[in-house]
Coordinates of C-alpha atoms in Angstrom, one line a residue:
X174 CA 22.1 33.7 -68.4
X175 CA 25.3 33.1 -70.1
X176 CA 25.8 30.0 -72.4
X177 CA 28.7 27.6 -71.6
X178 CA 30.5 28.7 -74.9
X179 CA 30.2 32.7 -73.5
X180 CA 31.6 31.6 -69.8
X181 CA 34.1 29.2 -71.5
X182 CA 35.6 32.5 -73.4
X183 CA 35.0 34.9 -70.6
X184 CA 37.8 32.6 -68.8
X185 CA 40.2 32.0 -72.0
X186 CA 40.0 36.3 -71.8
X187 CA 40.9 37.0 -68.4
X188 CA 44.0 34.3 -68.9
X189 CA 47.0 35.7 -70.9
X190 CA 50.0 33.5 -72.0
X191 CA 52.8 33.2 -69.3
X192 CA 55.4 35.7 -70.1
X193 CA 58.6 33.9 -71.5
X194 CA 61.2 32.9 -68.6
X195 CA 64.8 31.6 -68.9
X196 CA 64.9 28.5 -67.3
X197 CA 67.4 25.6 -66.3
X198 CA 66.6 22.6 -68.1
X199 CA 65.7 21.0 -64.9
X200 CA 62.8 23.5 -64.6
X201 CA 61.6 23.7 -68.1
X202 CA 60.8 19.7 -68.4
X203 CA 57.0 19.7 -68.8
X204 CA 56.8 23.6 -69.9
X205 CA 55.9 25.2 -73.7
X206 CA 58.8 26.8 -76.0
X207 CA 58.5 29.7 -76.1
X208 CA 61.3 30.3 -78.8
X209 CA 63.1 28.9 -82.1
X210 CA 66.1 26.6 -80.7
X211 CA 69.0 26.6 -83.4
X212 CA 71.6 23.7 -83.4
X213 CA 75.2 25.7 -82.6
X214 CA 77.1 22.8 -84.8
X215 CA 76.8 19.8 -86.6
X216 CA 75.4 16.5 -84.4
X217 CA 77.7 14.2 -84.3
X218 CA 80.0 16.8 -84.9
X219 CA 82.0 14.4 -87.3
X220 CA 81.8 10.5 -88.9
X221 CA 81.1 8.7 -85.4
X222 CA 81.7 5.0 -85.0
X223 CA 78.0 3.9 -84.0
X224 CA 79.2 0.5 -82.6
X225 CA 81.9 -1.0 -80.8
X226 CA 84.4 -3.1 -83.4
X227 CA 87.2 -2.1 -86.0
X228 CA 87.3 0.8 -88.5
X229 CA 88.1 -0.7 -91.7
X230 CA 88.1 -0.6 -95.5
X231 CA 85.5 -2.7 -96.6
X232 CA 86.9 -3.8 -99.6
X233 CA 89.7 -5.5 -97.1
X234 CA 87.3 -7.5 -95.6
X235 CA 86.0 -9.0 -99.3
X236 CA 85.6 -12.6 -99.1
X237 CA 85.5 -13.0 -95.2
X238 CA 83.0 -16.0 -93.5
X239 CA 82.4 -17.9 -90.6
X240 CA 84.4 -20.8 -92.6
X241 CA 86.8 -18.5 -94.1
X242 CA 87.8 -15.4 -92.1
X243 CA 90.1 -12.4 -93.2
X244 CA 92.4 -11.3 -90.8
X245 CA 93.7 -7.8 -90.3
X246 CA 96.8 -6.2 -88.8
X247 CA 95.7 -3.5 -86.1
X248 CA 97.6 -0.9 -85.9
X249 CA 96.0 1.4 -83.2
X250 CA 93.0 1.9 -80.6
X251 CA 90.6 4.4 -81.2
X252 CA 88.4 6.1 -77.8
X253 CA 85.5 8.2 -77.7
X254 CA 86.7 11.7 -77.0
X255 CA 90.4 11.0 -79.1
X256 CA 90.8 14.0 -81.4
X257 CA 92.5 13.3 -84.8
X258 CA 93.2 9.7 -85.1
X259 CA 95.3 8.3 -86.8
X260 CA 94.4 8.0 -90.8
X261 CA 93.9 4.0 -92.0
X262 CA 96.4 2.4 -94.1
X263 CA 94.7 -0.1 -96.8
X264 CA 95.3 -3.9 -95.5
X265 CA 94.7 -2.4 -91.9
X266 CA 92.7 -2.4 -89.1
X267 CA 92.0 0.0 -85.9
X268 CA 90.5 -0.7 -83.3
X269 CA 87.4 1.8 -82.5
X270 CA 84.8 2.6 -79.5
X271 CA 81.7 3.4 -80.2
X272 CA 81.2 7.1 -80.5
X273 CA 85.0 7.8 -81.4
X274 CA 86.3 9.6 -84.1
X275 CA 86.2 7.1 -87.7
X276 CA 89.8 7.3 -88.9
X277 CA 90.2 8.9 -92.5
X278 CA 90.9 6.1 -95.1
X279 CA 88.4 4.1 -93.3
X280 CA 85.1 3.5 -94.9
X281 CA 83.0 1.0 -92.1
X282 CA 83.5 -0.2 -89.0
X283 CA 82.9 -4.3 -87.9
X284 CA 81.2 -5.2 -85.2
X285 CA 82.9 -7.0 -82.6
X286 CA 80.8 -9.9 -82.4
X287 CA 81.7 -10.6 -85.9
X288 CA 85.8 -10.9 -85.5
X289 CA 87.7 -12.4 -82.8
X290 CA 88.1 -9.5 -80.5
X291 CA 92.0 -9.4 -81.3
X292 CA 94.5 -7.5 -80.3
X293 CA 97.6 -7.2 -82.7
X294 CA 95.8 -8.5 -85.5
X295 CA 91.7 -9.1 -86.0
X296 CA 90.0 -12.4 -87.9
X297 CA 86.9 -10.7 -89.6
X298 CA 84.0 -13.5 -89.8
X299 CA 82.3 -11.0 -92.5
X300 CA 82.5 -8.1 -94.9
X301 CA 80.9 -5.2 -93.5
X302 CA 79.0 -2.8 -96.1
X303 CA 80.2 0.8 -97.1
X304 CA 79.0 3.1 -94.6
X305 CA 78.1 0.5 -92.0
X306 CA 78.3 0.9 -88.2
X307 CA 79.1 4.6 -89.1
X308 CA 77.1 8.1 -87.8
X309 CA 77.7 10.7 -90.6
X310 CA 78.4 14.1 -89.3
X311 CA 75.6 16.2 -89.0
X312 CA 73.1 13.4 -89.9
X313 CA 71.1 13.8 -86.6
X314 CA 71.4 17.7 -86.4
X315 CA 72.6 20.1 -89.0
X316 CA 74.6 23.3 -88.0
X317 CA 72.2 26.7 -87.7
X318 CA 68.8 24.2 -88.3
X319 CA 65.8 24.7 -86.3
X320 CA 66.1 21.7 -84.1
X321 CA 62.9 22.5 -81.5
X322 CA 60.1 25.1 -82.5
X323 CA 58.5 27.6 -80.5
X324 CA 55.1 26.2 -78.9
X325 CA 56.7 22.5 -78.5
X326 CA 56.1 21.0 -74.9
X327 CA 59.1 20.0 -73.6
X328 CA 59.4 16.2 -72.1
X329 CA 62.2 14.0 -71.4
X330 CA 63.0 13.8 -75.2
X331 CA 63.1 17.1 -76.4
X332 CA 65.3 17.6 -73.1
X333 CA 67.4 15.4 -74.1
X334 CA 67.9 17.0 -77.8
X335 CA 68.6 20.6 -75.9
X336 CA 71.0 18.9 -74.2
X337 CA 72.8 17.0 -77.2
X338 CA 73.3 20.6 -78.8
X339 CA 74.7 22.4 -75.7
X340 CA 71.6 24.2 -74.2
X341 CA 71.7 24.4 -70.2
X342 CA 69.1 26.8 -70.1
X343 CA 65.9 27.8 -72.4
X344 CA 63.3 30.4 -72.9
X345 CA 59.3 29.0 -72.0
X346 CA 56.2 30.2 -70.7
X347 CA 56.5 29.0 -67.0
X348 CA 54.4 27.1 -64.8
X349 CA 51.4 28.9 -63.8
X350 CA 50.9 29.2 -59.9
X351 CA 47.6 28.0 -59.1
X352 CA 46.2 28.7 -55.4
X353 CA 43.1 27.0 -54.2
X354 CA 40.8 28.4 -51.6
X355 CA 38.1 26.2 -50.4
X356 CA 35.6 28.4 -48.6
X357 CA 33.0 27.1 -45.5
X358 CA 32.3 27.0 -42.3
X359 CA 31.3 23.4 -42.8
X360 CA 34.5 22.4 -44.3
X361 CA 37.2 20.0 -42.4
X362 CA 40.7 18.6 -43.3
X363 CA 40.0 15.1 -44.4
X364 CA 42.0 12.9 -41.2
X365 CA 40.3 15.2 -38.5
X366 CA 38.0 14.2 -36.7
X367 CA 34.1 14.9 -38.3
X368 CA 31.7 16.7 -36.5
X369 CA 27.8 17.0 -36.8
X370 CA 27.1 19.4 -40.0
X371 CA 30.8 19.3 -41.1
X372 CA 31.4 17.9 -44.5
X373 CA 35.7 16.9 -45.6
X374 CA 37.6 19.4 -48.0
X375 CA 37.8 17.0 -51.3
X376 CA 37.8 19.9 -53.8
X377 CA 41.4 20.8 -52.3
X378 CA 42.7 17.8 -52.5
X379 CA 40.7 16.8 -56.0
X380 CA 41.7 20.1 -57.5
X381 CA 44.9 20.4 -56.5
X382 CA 45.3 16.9 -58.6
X383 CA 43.9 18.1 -61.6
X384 CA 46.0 21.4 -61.3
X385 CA 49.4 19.4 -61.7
X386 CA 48.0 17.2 -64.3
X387 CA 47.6 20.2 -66.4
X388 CA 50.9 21.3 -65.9
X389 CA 51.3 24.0 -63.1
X390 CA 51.7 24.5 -60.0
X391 CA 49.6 24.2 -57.1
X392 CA 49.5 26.2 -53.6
X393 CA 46.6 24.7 -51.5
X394 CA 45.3 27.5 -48.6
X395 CA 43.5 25.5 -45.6
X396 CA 39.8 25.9 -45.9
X397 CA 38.5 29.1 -45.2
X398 CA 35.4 30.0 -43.1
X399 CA 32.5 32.1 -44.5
X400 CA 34.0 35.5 -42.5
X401 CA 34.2 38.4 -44.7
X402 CA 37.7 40.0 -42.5
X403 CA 39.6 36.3 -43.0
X404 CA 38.2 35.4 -46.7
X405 CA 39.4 39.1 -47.6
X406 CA 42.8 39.0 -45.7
X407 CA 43.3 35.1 -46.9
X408 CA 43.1 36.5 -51.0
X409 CA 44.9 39.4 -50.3
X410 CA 47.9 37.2 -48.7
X411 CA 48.4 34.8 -51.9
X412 CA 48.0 37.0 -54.1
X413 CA 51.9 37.6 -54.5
X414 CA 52.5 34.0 -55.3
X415 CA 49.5 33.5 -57.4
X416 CA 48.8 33.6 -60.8
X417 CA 45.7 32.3 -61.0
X418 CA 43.0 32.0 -57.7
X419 CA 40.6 29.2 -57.7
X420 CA 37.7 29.6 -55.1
X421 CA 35.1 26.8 -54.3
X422 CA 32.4 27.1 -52.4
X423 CA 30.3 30.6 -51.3
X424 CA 29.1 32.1 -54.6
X425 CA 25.6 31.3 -54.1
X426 CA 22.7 33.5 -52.7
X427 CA 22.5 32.4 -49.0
X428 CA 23.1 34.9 -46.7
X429 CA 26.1 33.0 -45.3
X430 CA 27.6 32.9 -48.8
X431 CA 30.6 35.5 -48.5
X432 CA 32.5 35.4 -51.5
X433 CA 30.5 38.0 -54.0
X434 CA 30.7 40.4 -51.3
X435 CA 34.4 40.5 -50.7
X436 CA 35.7 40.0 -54.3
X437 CA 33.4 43.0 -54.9
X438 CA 35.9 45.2 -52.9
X439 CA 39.3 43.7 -53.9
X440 CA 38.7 43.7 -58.0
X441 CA 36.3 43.1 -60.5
X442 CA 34.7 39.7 -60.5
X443 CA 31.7 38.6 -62.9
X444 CA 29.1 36.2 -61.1
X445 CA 26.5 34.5 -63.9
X446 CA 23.8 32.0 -64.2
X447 CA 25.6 29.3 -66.8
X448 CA 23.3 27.5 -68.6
X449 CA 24.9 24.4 -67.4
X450 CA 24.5 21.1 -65.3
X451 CA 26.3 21.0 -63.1
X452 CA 27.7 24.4 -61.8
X453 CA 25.0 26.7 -63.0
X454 CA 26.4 29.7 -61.2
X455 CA 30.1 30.8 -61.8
X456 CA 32.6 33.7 -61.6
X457 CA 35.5 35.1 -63.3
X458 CA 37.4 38.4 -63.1
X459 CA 40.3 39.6 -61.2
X460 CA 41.2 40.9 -57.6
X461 CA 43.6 43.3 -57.0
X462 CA 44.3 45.1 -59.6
X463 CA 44.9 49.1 -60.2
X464 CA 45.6 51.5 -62.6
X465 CA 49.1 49.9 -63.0
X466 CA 48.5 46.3 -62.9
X467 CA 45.3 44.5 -64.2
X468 CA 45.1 42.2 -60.9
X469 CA 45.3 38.1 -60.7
X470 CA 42.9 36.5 -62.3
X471 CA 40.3 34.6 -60.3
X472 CA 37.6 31.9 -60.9
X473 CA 35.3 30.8 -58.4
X474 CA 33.5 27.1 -58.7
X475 CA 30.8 25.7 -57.2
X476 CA 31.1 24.1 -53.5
X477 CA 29.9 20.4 -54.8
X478 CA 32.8 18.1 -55.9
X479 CA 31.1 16.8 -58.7
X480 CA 30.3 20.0 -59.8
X481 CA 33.8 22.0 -58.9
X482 CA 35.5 18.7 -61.2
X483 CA 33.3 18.9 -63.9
X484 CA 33.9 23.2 -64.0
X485 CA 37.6 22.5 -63.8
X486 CA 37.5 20.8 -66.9
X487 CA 35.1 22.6 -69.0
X488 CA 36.9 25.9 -68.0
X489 CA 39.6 26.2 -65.8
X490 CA 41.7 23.1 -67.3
X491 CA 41.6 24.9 -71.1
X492 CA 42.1 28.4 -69.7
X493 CA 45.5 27.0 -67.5
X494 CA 46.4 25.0 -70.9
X495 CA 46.2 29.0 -72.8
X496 CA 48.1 30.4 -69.7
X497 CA 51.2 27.5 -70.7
X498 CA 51.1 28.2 -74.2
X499 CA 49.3 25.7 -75.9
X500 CA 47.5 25.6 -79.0
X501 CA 45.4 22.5 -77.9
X502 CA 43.7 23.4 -74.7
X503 CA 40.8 21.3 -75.1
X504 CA 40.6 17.4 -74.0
X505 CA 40.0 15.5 -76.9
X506 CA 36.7 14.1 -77.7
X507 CA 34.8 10.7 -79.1
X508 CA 31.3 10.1 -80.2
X509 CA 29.9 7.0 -78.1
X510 CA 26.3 5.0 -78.0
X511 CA 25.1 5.8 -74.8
X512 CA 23.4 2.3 -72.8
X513 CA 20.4 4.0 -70.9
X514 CA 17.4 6.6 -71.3
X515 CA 17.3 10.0 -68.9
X516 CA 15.8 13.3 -69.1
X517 CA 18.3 16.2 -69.8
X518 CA 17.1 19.6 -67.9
X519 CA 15.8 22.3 -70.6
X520 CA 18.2 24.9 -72.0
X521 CA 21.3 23.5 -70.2
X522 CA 24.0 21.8 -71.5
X523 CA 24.6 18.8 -69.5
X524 CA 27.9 16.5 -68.8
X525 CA 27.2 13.2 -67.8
X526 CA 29.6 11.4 -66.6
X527 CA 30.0 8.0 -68.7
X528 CA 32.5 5.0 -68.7
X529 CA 33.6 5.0 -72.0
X530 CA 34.8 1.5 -74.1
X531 CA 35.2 -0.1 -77.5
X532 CA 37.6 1.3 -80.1
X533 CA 37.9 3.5 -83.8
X534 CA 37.4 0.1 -85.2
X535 CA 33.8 -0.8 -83.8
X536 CA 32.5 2.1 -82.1
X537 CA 32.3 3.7 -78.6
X538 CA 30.3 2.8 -76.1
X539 CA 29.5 4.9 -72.8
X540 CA 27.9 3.5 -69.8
X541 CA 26.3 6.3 -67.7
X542 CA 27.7 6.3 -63.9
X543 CA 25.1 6.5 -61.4
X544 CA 22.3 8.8 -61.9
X545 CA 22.8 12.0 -64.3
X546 CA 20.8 14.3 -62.4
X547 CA 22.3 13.0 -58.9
X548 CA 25.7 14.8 -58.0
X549 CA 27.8 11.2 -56.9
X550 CA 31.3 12.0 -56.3
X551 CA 31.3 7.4 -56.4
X552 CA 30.3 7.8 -60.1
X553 CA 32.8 10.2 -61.1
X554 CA 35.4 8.0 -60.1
X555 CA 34.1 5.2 -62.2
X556 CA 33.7 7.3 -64.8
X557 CA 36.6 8.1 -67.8
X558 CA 34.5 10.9 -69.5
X559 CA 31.9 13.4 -69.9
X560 CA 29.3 12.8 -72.3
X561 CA 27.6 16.4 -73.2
X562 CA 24.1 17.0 -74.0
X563 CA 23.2 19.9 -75.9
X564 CA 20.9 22.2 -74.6
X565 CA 18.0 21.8 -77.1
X566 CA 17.9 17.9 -76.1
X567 CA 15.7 17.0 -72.8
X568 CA 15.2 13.3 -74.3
X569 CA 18.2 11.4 -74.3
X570 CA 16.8 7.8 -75.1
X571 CA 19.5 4.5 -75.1
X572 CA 21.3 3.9 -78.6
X573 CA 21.9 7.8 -79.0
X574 CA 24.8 8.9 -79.9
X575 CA 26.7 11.8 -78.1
X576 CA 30.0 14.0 -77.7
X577 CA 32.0 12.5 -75.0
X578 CA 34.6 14.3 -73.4
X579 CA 37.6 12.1 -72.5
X580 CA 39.2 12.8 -69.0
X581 CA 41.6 9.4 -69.2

């Protein structure tokens, strides 16, 4: 019987890091560096205006109130985009947008809500500091630095730096494609009508979900019968879009259970007892692969809900995180008072699932959803973690204080 730490590395092995792709920025949103970006120039590329107003000296302005204003001859307009303005003559004034070019001679720019918005010559209600209202050159991004390091995960900021310094493409570890094969003769598309002994798809649907919220991509197959010829032709179809299979359902010892049978001819797949609860039998390998190429990697989860969920997320969810590039694959985790008393099964770690509360400040608490030993697809869905007991506990009594795993 393998431990859960044992399986848990057996699936971080058979996953290696995405090889590095050059993307559109479009595509990469989401996605892991998988190089040094260096800034090309300076950002802003020269002293910006930062607001909307006049370029002035300051020491022009000295003086200026509400009750007592300095007024200004202006002697130009200044745009966003103009190249080479005009330099600032002292007792002057120039009119400036925001973002354009800060006039040489000129040491702040006034804000227009604090002159009288003229045209040919400007009342100043204030005197501006040295340096206000101005964006130095290269103060945001310097010329040849590191702006983004390899490993960062890009989102809608970091986006928005590539962007700033002229990147319309970038090198990350893609996307992996995940496909999901739900395997039984009982299974139906939820919306169809039920039958006697038929029983809806949720994993599909459930871990197609989970897939995207890690980060990659999801193709889910139709559920697939317990027939060796279509299970076998079904696996061997995806596997040139896949980069990961994830099978639910058919690993255990019945004689209608298909799956060890056919993975045995198309690759190498592991099947183990998992000293777990739930999903207490598992697989991971890869399917076909030859001399030249080591084959897709596969995992294959349980058939229960509960227990394909909580598998995902002690295995599969870590092992897609590696595939992306990340350093952190694990969820994070909170120790929590747990409200009620149960008996954990002996030598198994167990995940519970738990409504966690409270804060740093005070404490956690976790409320236990439904009954641990009962797999209650209800509870999980009340629940916001997993609380894990170790396998030399079989006493868990109310007040105790465990790991919780945070899913929310």
């Amino acid at each position: 019987m393998r431990s859960v730490a044992e399986f848990y590395q057996d699936c971080l092995a058979a996953v290696g890091q995405q090889p590095p792709l050059d993307v559109q920025l479009a595509d990469a949103v989401t996605c892991v560096l998988a190089e040094d970006v260096e800034a090309p120039f300076n950002l802003p590329v020269a002293d910006l205006a930062a607001c909307d107003g006049y370029a002035v000296r300051a020491q022009d302005l000295a003086g200026a109130t509400p009750d007592a204003p300095v007024t200004l001859p202006v002697t130009e307009e200044v745009r966003a985009g103009d190249v080479n303005p005009s330099a600032l003559l002292a007792g002057m004034a120039i009119r400036i947008a925001s973002g354009a070019p800060m006039p040489s001679g000129a040491d702040a720019v006034i804000a227009l809500e604090f002159t009288d918005h003229g045209v040919a010559k400007v009342a100043a209600r204030t005197q501006p500091a040295v340096g206000e209202n101005i964006r130095r050159k290269a103060e945001d991004v310097k010329e040849g630095s590191v702006v983004l390091r390899k490993g960062t995960r890009l989102g809608a900021r970091q986006i928005a730096l590539l962007a700033g310094v002229g990147r319309s493409r970038v090198l990350v570890h893609p996307r992996p494609r995940v496909v999901i094969l739900s395997i039984g003769d009982e299974l139906v598309e939820p919306g169809r009508q039920a039958r006697p002994g038929t029983v809806f798809d949720a994993n599909g649907h459930a871990l197609s979900s989970a897939i995207a919220d890690a980060g990659a991509q999801t193709f889910r197959v139709a559920a697939v019968p317990d027939e060796r010829f279509a299970l076998s032709e079904t696996i061997e179809d995806q596997l040139v879009r896949a980069d990961l299979i994830l099978t639910t359902g058919g690993i255990s010892y019945g004689s209608g259970d298909t799956v060890r049978e056919v993975l045995g001819a198309l690759g190498t797949v592991r099947f183990d007892n998992v000293a777990a609860w739930p999903g207490h039998i598992m697989g991971v390998g890869t399917v076909g692969g030859d001399d030249n190429n080591p084959g897709i990697p596969i995992f294959c989860l349980p058939g229960d809900p509960v227990s394909a969920q909580v598998c995902f997320e002690v295995y599969v969810r870590p092992a897609l995180r590696h595939m992306q590039g990340w350093t952190s694959v694990n969820r994070p985790s909170v120790r929590a008072a747990v409200d009620r008393s149960w008996y954990s099964p002996r030598g198994r770690r167990e995940f519970v699932r738990v409504r966690l509360s409270g804060d740093p400040r005070s404490g956690y608490q976790a409320k236990v959803m439904g009954v641990p030993a009962s797999l209650l697809l209800s509870a999980l869905s009340d629940s916001n973690a997993l609380a894990v007991v170790p396998e030399d506990v079989t006493n868990v009594r109310a007040g105790d204080i465990l790991q919780c795993m945070v899913l929310e």
